[in-house]
Structures are given as structure tokens and as C-alpha cells.
Coordinates of C-alpha atoms in Angstrom, one line a residue:
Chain A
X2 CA 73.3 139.6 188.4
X3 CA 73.2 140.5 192.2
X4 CA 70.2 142.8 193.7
X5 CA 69.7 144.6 196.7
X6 CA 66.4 145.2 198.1
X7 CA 66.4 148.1 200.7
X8 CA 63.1 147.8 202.2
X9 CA 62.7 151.0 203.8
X10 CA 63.7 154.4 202.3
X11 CA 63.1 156.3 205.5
X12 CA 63.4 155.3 208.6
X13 CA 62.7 158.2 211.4
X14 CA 63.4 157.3 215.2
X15 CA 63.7 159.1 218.6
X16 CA 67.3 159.6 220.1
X17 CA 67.6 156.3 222.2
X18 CA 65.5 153.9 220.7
X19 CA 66.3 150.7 218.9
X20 CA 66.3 150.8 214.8
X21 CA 66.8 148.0 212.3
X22 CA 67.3 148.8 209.3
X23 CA 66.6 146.1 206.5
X24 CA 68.3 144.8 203.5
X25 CA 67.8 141.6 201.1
X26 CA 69.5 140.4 198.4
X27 CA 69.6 137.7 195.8
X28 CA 71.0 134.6 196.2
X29 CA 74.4 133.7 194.7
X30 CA 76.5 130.8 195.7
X31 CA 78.8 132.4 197.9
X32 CA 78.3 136.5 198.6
X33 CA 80.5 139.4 200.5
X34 CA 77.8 141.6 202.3
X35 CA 78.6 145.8 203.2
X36 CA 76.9 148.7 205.1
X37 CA 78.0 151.9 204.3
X38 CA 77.0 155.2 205.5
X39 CA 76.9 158.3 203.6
X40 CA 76.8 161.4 206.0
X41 CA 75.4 164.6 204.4
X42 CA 78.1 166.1 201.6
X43 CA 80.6 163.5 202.7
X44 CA 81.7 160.4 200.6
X45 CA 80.4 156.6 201.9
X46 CA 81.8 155.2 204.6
X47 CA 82.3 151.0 205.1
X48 CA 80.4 150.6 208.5
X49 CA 81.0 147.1 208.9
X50 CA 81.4 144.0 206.5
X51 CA 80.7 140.1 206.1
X52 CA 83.2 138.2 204.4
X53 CA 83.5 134.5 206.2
X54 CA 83.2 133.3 209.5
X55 CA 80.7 134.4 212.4
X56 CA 77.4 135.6 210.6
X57 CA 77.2 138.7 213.4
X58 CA 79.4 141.6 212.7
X59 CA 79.7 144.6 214.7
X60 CA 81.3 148.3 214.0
X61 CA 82.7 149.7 216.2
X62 CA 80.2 152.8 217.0
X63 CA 77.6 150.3 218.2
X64 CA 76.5 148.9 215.0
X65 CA 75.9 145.2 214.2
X66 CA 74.6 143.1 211.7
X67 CA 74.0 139.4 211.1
X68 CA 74.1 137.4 208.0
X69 CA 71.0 135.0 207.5
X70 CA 71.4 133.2 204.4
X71 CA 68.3 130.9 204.3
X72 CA 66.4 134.7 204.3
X73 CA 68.9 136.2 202.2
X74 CA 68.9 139.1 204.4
X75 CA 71.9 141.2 206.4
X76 CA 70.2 143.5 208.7
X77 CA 71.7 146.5 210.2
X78 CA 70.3 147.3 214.0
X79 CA 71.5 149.6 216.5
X80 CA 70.4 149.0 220.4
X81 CA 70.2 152.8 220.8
X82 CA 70.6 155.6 218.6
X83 CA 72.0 159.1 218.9
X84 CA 71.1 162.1 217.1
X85 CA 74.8 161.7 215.0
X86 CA 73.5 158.6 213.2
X87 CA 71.8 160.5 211.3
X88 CA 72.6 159.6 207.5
X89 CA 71.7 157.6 204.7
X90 CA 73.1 153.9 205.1
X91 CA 73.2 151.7 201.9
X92 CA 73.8 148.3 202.1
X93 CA 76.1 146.3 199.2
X94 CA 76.9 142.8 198.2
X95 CA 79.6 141.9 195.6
X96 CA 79.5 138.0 194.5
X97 CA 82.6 135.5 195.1
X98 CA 82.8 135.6 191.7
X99 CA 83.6 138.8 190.2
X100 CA 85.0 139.6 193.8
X101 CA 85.2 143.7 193.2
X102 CA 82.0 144.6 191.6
X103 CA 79.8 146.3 194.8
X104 CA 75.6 146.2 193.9
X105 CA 74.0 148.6 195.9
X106 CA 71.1 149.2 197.4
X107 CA 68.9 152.1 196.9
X108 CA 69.6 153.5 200.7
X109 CA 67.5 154.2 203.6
X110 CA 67.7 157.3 205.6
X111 CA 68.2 157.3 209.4
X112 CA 66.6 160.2 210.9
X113 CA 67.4 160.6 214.8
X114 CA 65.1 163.0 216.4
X115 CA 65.4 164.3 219.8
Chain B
X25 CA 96.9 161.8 201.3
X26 CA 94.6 160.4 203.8
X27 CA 92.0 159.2 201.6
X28 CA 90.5 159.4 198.3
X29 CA 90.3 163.0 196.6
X30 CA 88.2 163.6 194.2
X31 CA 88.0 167.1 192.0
X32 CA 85.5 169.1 191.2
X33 CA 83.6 168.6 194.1
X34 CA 80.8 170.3 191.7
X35 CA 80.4 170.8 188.3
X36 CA 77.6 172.9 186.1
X37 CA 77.9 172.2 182.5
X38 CA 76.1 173.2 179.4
X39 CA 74.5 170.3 177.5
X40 CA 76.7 169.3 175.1
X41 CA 79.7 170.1 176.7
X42 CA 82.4 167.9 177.5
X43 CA 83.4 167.4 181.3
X44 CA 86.7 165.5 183.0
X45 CA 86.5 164.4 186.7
X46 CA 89.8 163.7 188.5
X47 CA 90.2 160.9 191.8
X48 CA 93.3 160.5 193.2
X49 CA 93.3 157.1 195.0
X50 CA 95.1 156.3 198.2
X51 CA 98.6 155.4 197.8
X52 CA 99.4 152.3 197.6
X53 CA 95.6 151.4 196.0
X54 CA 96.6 149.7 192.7
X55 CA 92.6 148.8 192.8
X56 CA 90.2 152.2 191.3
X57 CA 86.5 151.9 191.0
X58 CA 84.2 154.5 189.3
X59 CA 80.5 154.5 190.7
X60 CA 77.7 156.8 189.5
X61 CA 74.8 157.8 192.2
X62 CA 71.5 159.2 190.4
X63 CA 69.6 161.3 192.8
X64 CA 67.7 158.8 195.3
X65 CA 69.9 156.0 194.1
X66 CA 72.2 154.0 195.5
X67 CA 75.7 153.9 193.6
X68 CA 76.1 151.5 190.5
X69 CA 79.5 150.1 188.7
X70 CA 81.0 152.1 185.7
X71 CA 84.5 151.3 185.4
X72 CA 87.4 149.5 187.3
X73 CA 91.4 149.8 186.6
X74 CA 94.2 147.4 188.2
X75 CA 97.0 149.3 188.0
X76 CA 96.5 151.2 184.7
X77 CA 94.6 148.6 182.9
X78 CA 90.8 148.9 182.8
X79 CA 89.7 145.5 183.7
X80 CA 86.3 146.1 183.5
X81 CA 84.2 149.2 181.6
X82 CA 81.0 146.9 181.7
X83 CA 79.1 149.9 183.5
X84 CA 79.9 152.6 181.1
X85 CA 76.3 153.6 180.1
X86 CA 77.0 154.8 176.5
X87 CA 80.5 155.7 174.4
X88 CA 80.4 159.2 175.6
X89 CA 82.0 157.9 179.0
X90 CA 85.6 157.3 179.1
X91 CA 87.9 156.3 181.7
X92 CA 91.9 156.5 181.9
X93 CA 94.4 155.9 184.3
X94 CA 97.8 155.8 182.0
X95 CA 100.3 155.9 185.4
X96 CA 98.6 153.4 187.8
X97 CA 97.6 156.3 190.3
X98 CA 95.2 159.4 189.1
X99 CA 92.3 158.8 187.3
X100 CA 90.1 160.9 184.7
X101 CA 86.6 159.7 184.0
X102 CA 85.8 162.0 181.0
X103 CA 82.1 162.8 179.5
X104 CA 81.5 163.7 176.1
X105 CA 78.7 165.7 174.9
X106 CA 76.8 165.9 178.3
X107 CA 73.2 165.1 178.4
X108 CA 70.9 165.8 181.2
X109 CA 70.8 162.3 182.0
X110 CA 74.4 162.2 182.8
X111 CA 73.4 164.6 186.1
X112 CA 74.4 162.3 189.0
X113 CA 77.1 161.9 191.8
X114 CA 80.6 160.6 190.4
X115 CA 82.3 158.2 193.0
X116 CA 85.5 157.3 192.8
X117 CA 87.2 154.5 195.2
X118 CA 90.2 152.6 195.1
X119 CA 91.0 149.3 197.7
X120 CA 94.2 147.2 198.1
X121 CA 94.4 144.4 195.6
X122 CA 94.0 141.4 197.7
X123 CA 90.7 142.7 199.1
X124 CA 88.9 144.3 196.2
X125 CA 85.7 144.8 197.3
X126 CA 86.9 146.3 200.7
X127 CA 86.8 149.6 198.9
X128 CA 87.1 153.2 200.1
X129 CA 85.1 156.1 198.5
X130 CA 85.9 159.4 197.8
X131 CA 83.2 162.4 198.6
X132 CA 82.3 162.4 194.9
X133 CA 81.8 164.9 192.5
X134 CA 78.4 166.5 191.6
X135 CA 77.7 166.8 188.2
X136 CA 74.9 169.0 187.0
X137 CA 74.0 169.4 183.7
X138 CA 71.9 172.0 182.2

């Protein structure tokens, strides 16, 4: 079975900065990779996905994220934040397999301050 | 509608009571995933429905979980007996059938059991 491995439950940074936020997950033979964000009493959100093709994705508020398989990993980072990031962000990985089932992560929490 | 609507958007109940949550995918989603979120959790798998057929109910966590979809559109995830354990965030999301795991979530409803 897939796992997720958010590395950071919190993450707080000032209004401008850089952020990465980190995600791992266990190795299949063939993976789809997700971020979602999950704004305060709202439902999640697909931020941006990795299917097939170029291993850097990008969203299209400023987000990107780059598959590395020989790490496992699909890192979200953000050149500069604004306070309206703010949210928890989960990141999700269904096999080629199954094809629908989405493992999650357990989340990490941007805080923006100003 | 616009996107997935999910109702109650809360619900108390009384331990031992039963509860029914309703989702009502976007049209034209024959695709309908269930997802429960524990506090400080990321969402994991109950239930998924092609059409009306449950596909997969590998996620239920006990017999007191039931899932139905008998027209292909609305769905009821229904709790029996409710234990404090069941207190979580219901997600519902539905995606179009050639891309499964591209799925989009509705804002959930918040169970709380007492």
C-alpha cells in the first residue's frame, strides 16, 4: 500500500519569503502525485498535479512542484508567499494501479505572517 | 451545480444514534469517492461508486458504515449506531471517469458524536 510522509506539520513564514513544503512517499512502479489545499471551513482544493511528462508542475497562483523519483519526493515551493496562502496543504499519491484510490498525507500548515 | 454539495455541513449526534450524509456530485461525474478526515489527519479512502455500483467499500472501517448511490448521481453514506470514534470530517468527491484520481471535493460534513 502507498504512504505519504508529510515532513512538516507546521510551517510558519513571513509574507514574502520563499517556503517549501515537503512530501515523500513510497515507491510504486509507476505513481500519480497531488497537492491540495484546504482553506479554513472550505472543502480541498487540487493545487496542481503530476501525471506524466515534465517532472516540474506549476499552478497557476505561483505554485510549483517537481517530481524526483530516485528521492521519492514531490515538493511543493513557492518563490514568495502572501498572507492568502495561508492553509493547510496535503499532498496525495494514487498508484497506476488502482488509478482512483488517493493516499494522503497528514498535512502541513502554511502560516503567512505579515 | 458548480461543484460538489455536501449536507449537513455539521452534525451532533448522540452515541448510538444513526446518522445519513448526503453529496451531490457534479453533473456529469459518474466517478463518487467517500473520504473520512480525523482531526489532524489527512483524508483516507472509504468507499467509491461508478455510476451506481460500489466498486470498492475496501475503506469502510466496520459494518456500521454503509454507502448507496441507487441512481448514479446523489449519494448517502449512512452510520449505524454512532460511536465516538466515528467523529471525523466526511468528504465526498466525484471526478470524470477517464481521469479518476483527478478528483474534486466537496467542503465535507462535520460529524460530532457525543
Amino acid at each position: 500500500a502507498q504512504s505519504v510522509t508529510q515532513l512538516d506539520s507546521q510551517v510558519p513564514v513571513f509574507e514574502e519569503a520563499p517556503v517549501e513544503l515537503r512530501c515523500n512517499y513510497s515507491s510504486s512502479v509507476s505513481v500519480y502525485l497531488f497537492w491540495y489545499v484546504q482553506y479554513p471551513n472550505q472543502g480541498l482544493q487540487l493545487l496542481l498535479k503530476y501525471l506524466s511528462g515534465s517532472t516540474l508542475v506549476e499552478s497557476i497562483n505561483g505554485f510549483e512542484a517537481e517530481f524526483n523519483k530516485s528521492q521519492t519526493s514531490f515538493h511543493l515551493r513557492k518563490p514568495s508567499v502572501h498572507i492568502s496562502d495561508t492553509a493547510e496543504y496535503f499532498c496525495a499519491v494514487s498508484d497506476g494501479g488502482s488509478n482512483y484510490k488517493l493516499t494522503f498525507g497528514k498535512g502541513t500548515l502554511l502560516t503567512v505572517n505579515p | 451545480g458548480a461543484g460538489v454539495s455536501q449536507s449537513p455541513r455539521y452534525k451532533v449526534a448522540k452515541r448510538g444514534q444513526d446518522v445519513a450524509l448526503r453529496c451531490d456530485p457534479i453533473s456529469g461525474h459518474v466517478s463518487l469517492f467517500w473520504y473520512q478526515q480525523a482531526l489532524g489527519q489527512g483524508p483516507e479512502f472509504l468507499t467509491y461508486f461508478q455510476n451506481e455500483a460500489q466498486l470498492d467499500k475496501s475503506g469502510l472501517p466496520s459494518d456500521r458504515f454503509f454507502a448507496e448511490r441507487p441512481e448514479g448521481s446523489v449519494s448517502t453514506l449512512k452510520i449505524q449506531r454512532t460511536q465516538q470514534e466515528d467523529s471525523a470530517v466526511y468528504l465526498c468527491a466525484s471526478s470524470l471517469p477517464r481521469s479518476k484520481n483527478i478528483q474534486y471535493f466537496g467542503a465535507g460534513t462535520r460529524l460530532s458524536v457525543l
